[in-house]
Amino acid sequence: MTLLKAEDRAPGVGAAASRRTGRGRRTRPLFNVRGLMFAAGLLLLLEALTTWVVKSAYVPRPSQVGAALYTGIVSGDLLADAGQTFATFGAGLLIAIVVAVPVGVLLGASATAFNSVKLIIEFLRPLPSVALIPFGILILGVGDTTTIALTVYAASWPILFNTYYGVRDADPVAVDTARNFGLGRAAVLRRVLLPSAAVNIAAGVRISGAIALVLTVTVEIITSSGGLGYAIVQMQTAIRNADMYAAVFAVGLLGYAINAAVAGLERKIVFWKTDARDGGAGR
Amino acid sequence: MATDFPRLTDLAEPGAVVPPILNVTELRKRYQADGPLVCDRLSFSVNQGDFVAIIGPSGCGKSTLLRMICGLLPPTSGEVSLRGQRIDAPPPEMALVFQDYTRSLFPWLTVERNVKFPLAERGDITKAEKAERVAEAIKTVGLAGFEDYHPGELSGGMQQRVAIARALAFRPQILLLDEPFASVDALTKEGLEDTLLAVRERFADSGMTMLLVTHDIDEAIYLADRILVLSKPPCHVAEELMVDLPHPKNQVSTRGMPEFQRIRARIHDVMGLSAQRDGSQPAA
């Protein structure tokens, strides 16, 4: 006996084909054509300006920067620098996730824990991470350890706070549902609060990703410890301006790629949030 | 279907008085020590296998009462007991279906995993039985074929069916429903009401008791065998009505019966809605 009435069926649901096209419903174009065209136009304009209007050795033409970028990639120098920056950044972000998520869950689940550390957090959070660079160098010296440590510090905050709010603001009805089915505190935390907070955690990681890259490159620039940051300083000192801009451009590319990757992961992991934003199939 | 627990009637001596499965005794609740009373000396009992509807005006404390019954909220005084055992924490014999399915279902789990949620970590049930219970519950509410969908991909009515299936897979002795159809449109509601009657039919052997809280008078009459009308706050049972309508019920003919109209008029009187019905105030 089927009890499902026709009017109860969501539009489109049931067609196997529409399901297989994925959850996005709107297919995302692989390239933002209009954006790419605009960027290309801007580069052409810049090329024209630097060729005929601003004739300065300090402002290389985009074509020169492009050539430097190409040489850097082909020779492997720029790729090695980018690899080092990415490894340092990645280690920092990963450690930040591993540290900040459990702490955020604990603070979100226990008012006592939160009240105990609230004062310290409120003092530390507004402190700019870059202000701690000298401190880091004093304690840990110059090297990857310092860069990673400072990256972890800066990247932890957004993840920590988003996790905290995600757990704290989990829907009480969802929690009651789980309690009603006999789940204890630990089980509610693991099976309801943590997945509920996943949406916030993912957003926190996206914000932290951007911050972590800023910190990694900044520390590299200041401590000359290698990576793209050091490459920028090196080329600037050597007055190899096109190469310097190529390194800057590489940082930009790295940041863009990281953000795209994190956002893509976010859409996959917390897919239900995307569903909700698109309106889903319901109602 | 396998019976998980014996009916009280099977255990009792023939002719013996069967004690009610649920007793609500002199229940009082205030949220703050100096706050107003939400419930005042609220008492009633429910027999196993009953379908009882609790109806009352908006804000009279219906949901508070239900939360106290299922052990999610402690009463200020008085007690709720299940087979004579006082309820202090959510008992494994009860499952609650919330009004707001969008908040009660877990959007990250598929329909199947949502239904399996209360069983997933239970060590006392075999894997095979879990799968069987889940499949049966999903079939009972008419969602077979939708196991791999996520709640966000389903309509409101279908989502509430998932919530009902989840409660059924838990195999409760008492199924509590907190205004389960208040958030769906009228047509969907009729379908869900009939599903609920079918569910009851399906689990009649195991003597599943149903307790429905609603503000919808027609829904209460259509579904329940017994209706408790609550007063304005602080609430207590103002009237108890037996519903004797023939089964199987039908959305058109059952609602047209004189008995249906008689009970409807009586509830209106008790709830003090008659004045509004006579047109002195515009109908809501």
XYZ file of C-alpha atoms in Angstrom:
567
model
C 0.000 0.000 0.000
C 1.397 3.330 -0.907
C 0.420 6.213 1.253
C 2.303 8.875 -0.573
C -0.024 11.228 -2.349
C 0.833 12.902 -5.572
C 0.616 16.404 -4.125
C 3.084 15.353 -1.477
C 5.811 14.819 -3.988
C 8.332 17.577 -4.396
C 8.601 18.941 -7.918
C 11.380 17.252 -9.823
C 12.100 14.752 -7.079
C 11.828 11.196 -8.282
C 13.355 11.804 -11.647
C 16.570 9.854 -11.367
C 18.223 11.932 -14.052
C 17.802 15.223 -12.201
C 19.424 13.669 -9.163
C 22.453 12.466 -10.968
C 23.247 15.949 -12.234
C 24.287 16.711 -8.684
C 23.110 18.807 -5.841
C 24.122 22.166 -7.262
C 21.053 22.164 -9.489
C 22.495 25.148 -11.333
C 25.552 23.818 -13.098
C 28.544 25.975 -12.283
C 30.555 27.126 -15.308
C 34.157 25.992 -15.154
C 35.449 29.414 -16.120
C 34.064 32.819 -15.365
C 34.273 33.987 -18.985
C 33.140 37.555 -18.408
C 35.560 37.965 -15.490
C 38.449 36.578 -17.511
C 37.670 38.914 -20.405
C 37.597 41.909 -18.093
C 40.912 40.907 -16.502
C 42.468 40.494 -19.939
C 41.241 43.962 -20.928
C 42.700 45.417 -17.752
C 46.067 43.790 -18.468
C 46.058 45.214 -21.999
C 45.296 48.671 -20.623
C 48.114 48.309 -18.113
C 50.441 47.145 -20.858
C 49.567 50.213 -22.915
C 50.003 52.562 -19.945
C 53.400 51.121 -18.989
C 54.553 51.177 -22.609
C 53.601 54.719 -23.542
C 52.669 56.716 -20.435
C 54.486 55.505 -17.293
C 58.004 54.685 -18.382
C 59.691 53.612 -15.155
C 62.025 50.714 -14.390
C 60.107 50.231 -11.141
C 56.880 49.582 -12.973
C 57.540 46.687 -15.350
C 55.111 45.945 -18.141
C 52.674 43.063 -17.580
C 54.322 41.264 -20.476
C 57.677 41.470 -18.685
C 56.100 40.186 -15.488
C 54.504 37.398 -17.510
C 57.852 36.494 -19.001
C 59.450 36.506 -15.555
C 56.636 34.325 -14.257
C 57.163 31.920 -17.154
C 60.925 31.777 -16.599
C 60.418 31.299 -12.871
C 58.046 28.422 -13.442
C 60.143 26.770 -16.139
C 63.355 27.052 -14.117
C 61.498 25.663 -11.116
C 62.640 28.425 -8.752
C 59.229 30.020 -8.376
C 57.512 26.653 -8.094
C 59.891 25.602 -5.317
C 59.218 28.867 -3.458
C 55.478 28.467 -3.920
C 55.753 24.873 -2.740
C 57.530 25.939 0.415
C 55.008 28.690 1.131
C 52.131 26.307 0.495
C 53.636 23.605 2.737
C 54.158 26.078 5.583
C 50.682 27.531 5.087
C 49.108 24.063 4.880
C 50.850 22.825 8.015
C 49.749 25.966 9.870
C 46.127 25.706 8.747
C 45.924 21.980 9.492
C 47.346 22.394 12.990
C 44.972 25.317 13.553
C 42.011 23.104 12.598
C 43.196 20.256 14.803
C 43.669 22.620 17.759
C 40.789 25.066 17.343
C 37.905 22.716 16.508
C 38.080 20.625 19.714
C 38.632 23.738 21.834
C 35.684 25.454 20.126
C 33.479 22.402 20.694
C 34.469 22.297 24.363
C 33.776 26.015 24.839
C 30.487 25.772 22.964
C 29.283 22.784 24.936
C 30.347 23.962 28.389
C 29.441 27.387 29.738
C 31.851 26.828 32.630
C 34.762 26.250 30.277
C 33.835 29.305 28.225
C 33.526 31.601 31.222
C 36.910 30.433 32.489
C 38.812 31.408 29.348
C 36.616 34.278 28.143
C 38.838 37.010 29.605
C 42.039 35.629 28.087
C 40.389 35.190 24.712
C 38.999 38.714 24.741
C 42.478 40.027 25.456
C 44.355 37.905 22.920
C 41.947 38.122 20.015
C 42.321 41.813 19.143
C 46.110 41.501 19.363
C 47.373 41.564 15.741
C 49.214 38.354 14.987
C 52.011 40.219 13.203
C 52.811 41.962 16.490
C 53.890 38.559 17.780
C 56.473 37.997 15.023
C 59.408 39.432 17.069
C 58.292 37.335 20.005
C 58.167 34.246 17.805
C 61.652 34.887 16.471
C 62.987 35.365 20.016
C 61.502 32.115 21.239
C 61.749 29.879 18.186
C 64.392 31.564 16.029
C 64.093 32.070 12.288
C 62.701 29.180 10.320
C 59.678 27.146 9.377
C 58.780 26.463 13.021
C 58.283 30.183 13.692
C 56.339 30.694 10.486
C 54.087 27.733 11.190
C 53.587 28.689 14.842
C 52.515 32.224 13.964
C 50.290 30.953 11.160
C 48.622 28.534 13.565
C 48.060 31.346 16.059
C 46.444 33.663 13.515
C 44.404 30.960 11.776
C 43.042 29.462 14.992
C 40.793 32.350 15.956
C 38.217 32.300 13.165
C 37.967 28.501 13.380
C 37.705 28.610 17.166
C 34.965 31.226 17.206
C 32.963 29.748 14.387
C 33.077 26.318 16.017
C 32.085 27.830 19.347
C 29.076 29.655 17.884
C 28.135 26.660 15.760
C 27.997 24.345 18.755
C 26.397 26.887 21.074
C 23.698 27.890 18.609
C 22.815 24.356 17.481
C 19.065 23.977 17.163
C 17.520 23.042 20.532
C 14.845 21.024 18.709
C 17.546 18.856 17.114
C 19.159 18.391 20.527
C 15.796 17.536 22.128
C 15.157 15.046 19.354
C 18.412 13.248 20.113
C 17.807 13.358 23.871
C 14.311 11.999 23.352
C 15.873 8.981 21.635
C 17.990 8.365 24.718
C 21.293 9.867 23.576
C 23.623 10.987 26.373
C 25.668 14.188 26.460
C 28.673 12.761 24.626
C 26.525 11.157 21.923
C 24.541 14.385 21.419
C 27.809 16.277 21.079
C 29.241 13.888 18.516
C 26.125 13.085 16.510
C 24.212 16.373 16.624
C 26.247 19.349 17.840
C 29.394 18.652 15.831
C 27.631 18.035 12.497
C 25.402 21.079 13.151
C 28.513 23.163 13.698
C 30.124 21.807 10.510
C 28.589 24.651 8.513
C 30.204 27.230 10.796
C 33.461 25.310 11.034
C 33.739 25.217 7.242
C 33.140 28.970 7.077
C 35.771 29.460 9.768
C 38.307 27.404 7.829
C 37.633 29.481 4.702
C 38.321 32.720 6.594
C 41.340 31.193 8.325
C 42.737 30.037 4.993
C 43.019 33.629 3.811
C 44.492 34.792 7.122
C 46.968 31.914 7.249
C 48.384 32.812 3.831
C 48.779 36.466 4.856
C 50.666 35.414 7.988
C 52.863 32.873 6.218
C 53.972 35.352 3.543
C 54.393 38.185 6.062
C 56.645 36.107 8.294
C 58.606 34.963 5.241
C 59.116 38.584 4.218
C 60.190 39.706 7.674
C 62.372 36.756 8.628
C 63.692 36.006 5.099
C 63.113 32.358 5.857
C 62.364 31.264 2.287
C 59.226 30.768 0.255
C 57.457 33.316 -1.933
C 57.732 35.999 0.755
C 61.491 35.738 0.761
C 61.535 35.633 -3.061
C 59.723 39.000 -3.104
C 62.291 40.565 -0.755
C 65.200 38.991 -2.622
C 64.083 40.276 -6.015
C 63.322 43.700 -4.598
C 66.821 43.945 -3.115
C 68.337 42.803 -6.394
C 66.166 45.354 -8.256
C 64.786 42.573 -10.420
C 61.390 44.249 -10.513
C 59.680 41.996 -13.044
C 60.706 38.952 -10.994
C 59.466 40.607 -7.814
C 56.048 41.232 -9.365
C 56.041 37.686 -10.675
C 56.495 36.436 -7.108
C 53.723 38.771 -5.896
C 51.497 37.504 -8.669
C 52.325 33.929 -7.651
C 51.153 34.687 -4.096
C 47.899 35.967 -5.575
C 47.469 32.833 -7.660
C 48.193 30.654 -4.636
C 45.614 32.544 -2.585
C 43.030 32.231 -5.342
C 43.647 28.503 -5.689
C 43.480 27.951 -1.930
C 40.211 29.824 -1.617
C 38.685 27.952 -4.555
C 39.801 24.614 -3.099
C 38.465 25.378 0.384
C 35.161 26.675 -1.013
C 34.842 23.564 -3.189
C 35.490 21.305 -0.205
C 32.984 23.305 1.808
C 30.283 22.790 -0.824
C 30.979 19.054 -0.764
C 31.188 18.577 2.987
C 28.333 20.797 4.134
C 26.228 20.172 1.042
C 22.976 20.625 2.948
C 23.748 24.260 3.530
C 24.033 24.790 -0.226
C 20.740 22.985 -0.622
C 19.084 25.350 1.790
C 20.544 28.411 0.103
C 19.347 27.281 -3.300
C 15.900 26.789 -1.871
C 16.149 23.005 -1.997
C 13.274 21.044 -3.440
C 10.965 21.495 -0.492
C 7.956 23.736 -0.064
C 5.330 -8.232 12.626
C 7.291 -9.253 15.663
C 5.834 -8.028 18.913
C 8.492 -6.431 21.037
C 6.613 -6.233 24.265
C 3.588 -8.069 25.605
C 0.332 -6.183 25.885
C -0.778 -5.508 29.399
C -4.035 -7.221 28.583
C -2.116 -10.401 27.778
C -0.350 -10.364 31.116
C -3.326 -9.586 33.281
C -5.678 -12.164 34.677
C -8.928 -12.336 32.748
C -11.334 -9.821 34.153
C -8.634 -7.983 36.082
C -8.537 -4.197 35.952
C -5.721 -3.176 33.638
C -3.735 -0.234 34.964
C -3.168 2.634 32.531
C 0.169 2.793 30.711
C 0.598 6.515 31.376
C -0.415 8.452 34.453
C -0.195 12.217 34.744
C -0.808 13.224 38.331
C -1.372 16.698 39.756
C 1.137 18.218 37.352
C 2.223 21.799 38.041
C 4.747 23.837 36.135
C 6.168 27.314 36.421
C 9.293 28.270 34.523
C 10.514 30.754 37.140
C 9.998 30.419 40.872
C 7.854 33.583 40.927
C 6.528 33.149 37.394
C 2.959 32.302 36.394
C 1.659 28.749 36.513
C 1.627 27.120 33.094
C -0.109 23.958 34.284
C -2.116 23.638 37.441
C -2.983 20.249 38.921
C -3.207 18.629 35.543
C -4.205 14.976 35.822
C -5.207 12.297 33.339
C -4.329 8.775 32.375
C -3.952 6.915 29.106
C -4.582 3.219 28.492
C -2.377 1.119 26.298
C -3.450 1.190 22.663
C -5.414 4.437 23.078
C -5.224 7.257 20.595
C -5.654 10.337 22.763
C -5.723 13.886 21.463
C -4.946 16.794 23.756
C -6.443 19.993 22.496
C -6.325 23.462 23.897
C -6.167 27.145 22.976
C -2.950 28.583 21.643
C -0.357 29.136 24.366
C -2.189 27.069 26.970
C 0.900 24.985 27.709
C 0.297 22.002 25.425
C 3.915 21.735 24.324
C 5.130 22.241 27.888
C 2.920 19.347 28.940
C 4.281 17.118 26.196
C 7.879 17.961 27.081
C 7.159 17.028 30.694
C 5.513 13.766 29.651
C 8.496 12.646 27.626
C 10.996 13.584 30.316
C 12.658 16.506 28.550
C 11.382 19.031 31.108
C 11.009 18.441 34.843
C 7.643 19.428 36.366
C 7.552 21.868 39.286
C 5.383 19.433 41.209
C 3.340 16.347 40.508
C 4.565 13.477 38.395
C 4.320 11.589 35.161
C 4.597 7.835 35.400
C 4.930 5.148 32.784
C 3.605 1.775 33.958
C 3.904 3.080 37.510
C 7.524 4.208 37.050
C 8.148 7.901 37.605
C 9.680 9.609 34.556
C 12.777 11.716 35.275
C 14.656 11.341 31.985
C 13.539 10.543 28.437
C 12.372 6.907 28.693
C 13.179 4.446 25.907
C 9.470 3.646 25.588
C 8.529 7.020 24.138
C 9.268 8.760 20.875
C 8.336 12.333 20.108
C 7.503 13.777 16.704
C 8.066 17.529 16.693
C 6.026 20.074 14.801
C 9.069 21.576 13.160
C 10.511 18.815 10.983
C 13.024 21.212 9.406
C 14.663 21.573 12.801
C 14.102 18.044 14.037
C 15.483 16.152 11.042
C 19.237 16.084 10.517
C 19.961 17.697 7.143
C 23.340 15.985 6.790
C 21.819 12.488 6.929
C 19.885 10.699 4.203
C 16.276 9.663 4.809
C 17.479 6.170 5.684
C 20.125 7.397 8.115
C 17.711 9.834 9.722
C 15.282 7.003 10.355
C 18.122 4.831 11.638
C 19.431 7.613 13.895
C 17.847 6.392 17.167
C 19.003 2.830 16.516
C 22.456 3.443 15.066
C 24.418 3.007 18.257
C 22.166 0.606 20.117
C 24.069 -2.559 20.986
C 20.982 -4.535 21.951
C 19.625 -4.742 18.403
C 21.288 -6.728 15.626
C 22.344 -5.063 12.402
C 19.802 -7.073 10.471
C 16.974 -6.040 12.746
C 17.971 -2.391 12.530
C 17.835 -2.598 8.733
C 14.493 -4.362 8.889
C 12.979 -1.830 11.271
C 14.210 1.083 9.160
C 12.872 -0.429 5.945
C 9.524 -1.180 7.540
C 9.167 2.286 9.037
C 10.009 3.955 5.723
C 7.526 1.723 3.904
C 4.801 2.387 6.469
C 4.919 6.133 5.887
C 5.045 5.636 2.126
C 8.597 6.781 1.477
C 10.006 3.586 -0.056
C 12.371 4.594 -2.853
C 13.403 7.829 -1.156
C 15.966 6.268 1.203
C 18.975 8.018 -0.323
C 17.487 11.493 -0.499
C 18.409 14.194 1.956
C 15.680 16.082 3.843
C 16.472 19.255 1.900
C 15.477 17.483 -1.299
C 12.012 16.573 -0.015
C 8.761 18.504 0.371
C 7.518 19.497 3.822
C 4.970 16.707 3.996
C 7.569 14.138 3.025
C 9.979 15.469 5.632
C 7.357 15.059 8.337
C 6.832 11.497 7.098
C 10.551 10.917 7.655
C 10.205 12.228 11.211
C 7.285 9.867 11.822
C 9.220 6.936 10.330
C 12.152 7.735 12.596
C 9.899 7.599 15.647
C 8.394 4.313 14.409
C 11.793 2.677 13.890
C 12.433 3.401 17.564
C 9.406 1.118 18.263
C 8.015 3.248 21.056
C 5.210 2.044 23.250
C 3.918 5.596 23.258
C 4.190 7.818 20.210
C 3.940 11.486 21.151
C 3.048 13.963 18.435
C 3.478 17.684 19.054
C 1.272 19.487 16.521
C 2.832 17.329 13.830
C 0.841 18.722 10.918
C 0.706 22.395 11.837
C 3.449 23.328 9.368
C 2.085 21.663 6.233
C -0.640 22.718 3.814
C -4.213 21.442 4.123
C -4.033 18.772 1.413
C -0.736 17.384 2.660
C -2.192 17.363 6.147
C -5.070 15.111 5.121
C -2.616 12.663 3.590
C -0.503 12.666 6.738
C -3.545 12.155 8.954
C -4.495 9.054 6.981
C -0.898 7.864 7.163
C -1.070 8.172 10.932
C -4.258 6.088 11.034
C -2.564 3.493 8.817
C 0.447 3.494 11.139
C -1.837 2.828 14.037
C -3.478 -0.024 12.192
C -0.032 -1.405 11.329
C 1.215 -1.383 14.909
C -2.085 -2.322 16.537
C -0.733 -5.777 17.450
C 1.984 -4.310 19.608
C -0.500 -1.969 21.273
C 1.195 1.274 20.351
C -0.336 4.162 22.247
C -0.603 7.540 20.569
C -0.773 10.915 22.208
C -1.424 13.824 19.885
C -1.189 17.434 20.944
C -2.940 19.806 18.587
C -4.901 23.034 18.336
C -6.844 21.684 15.381
C -10.267 20.531 16.572
C -11.179 18.631 13.389
C -7.861 16.852 13.349
C -8.352 15.717 16.938
C -11.832 14.348 16.233
C -10.765 12.661 13.006
C -7.787 10.889 14.562
C -8.425 10.215 18.234
C -10.616 7.867 20.244
C -10.533 10.183 23.210
C -10.080 13.937 23.403
C -8.857 15.892 26.395
C -9.742 19.561 26.185
C -7.395 21.795 28.149
C -8.464 25.036 29.754
C -6.852 28.433 29.304
C -3.600 28.785 31.280
C -2.877 27.663 33.901
C -4.102 24.595 32.095
C -5.944 21.605 33.448
C -8.256 19.095 31.788
C -11.520 20.970 31.263
C -13.403 18.208 29.447
C -12.910 14.663 28.344
C -14.754 13.393 25.278
C -14.986 9.933 23.786
C -15.041 9.746 20.002
C -17.035 6.892 18.542
C -16.639 7.162 14.803
C -16.637 4.083 12.559
C -13.407 2.752 11.070
C -12.004 2.935 8.480
C -12.216 6.694 8.475
C -12.641 8.762 5.376
C -11.694 12.384 4.972
C -15.061 13.241 3.390
C -17.697 10.962 4.899
C -16.277 10.787 8.439
C -16.142 14.551 8.705
C -19.740 14.761 7.515
C -21.151 12.498 10.204
C -23.560 13.936 12.820
C -21.397 12.477 15.600
C -18.397 14.410 14.232
C -20.420 17.623 14.250
C -21.759 16.949 17.734
C -18.275 16.544 19.210
C -17.069 19.557 17.276
C -19.856 21.729 18.712
C -19.171 20.438 22.215
C -15.444 21.280 22.004
C -16.285 24.738 20.711
C -18.547 25.266 23.710
C -15.942 24.070 26.186
C -13.235 26.215 24.626
C -15.525 29.228 24.643
C -15.433 29.630 20.884
C -19.209 29.733 20.437
C -19.423 33.502 20.456
C -16.929 33.673 17.616
C -18.791 31.008 15.726
C -22.014 32.989 15.939
C -20.356 35.803 14.081
C -19.905 38.377 16.821
C -16.213 38.259 15.899
C -14.697 37.495 12.541
C -13.580 33.905 12.253
C -9.846 33.423 12.427
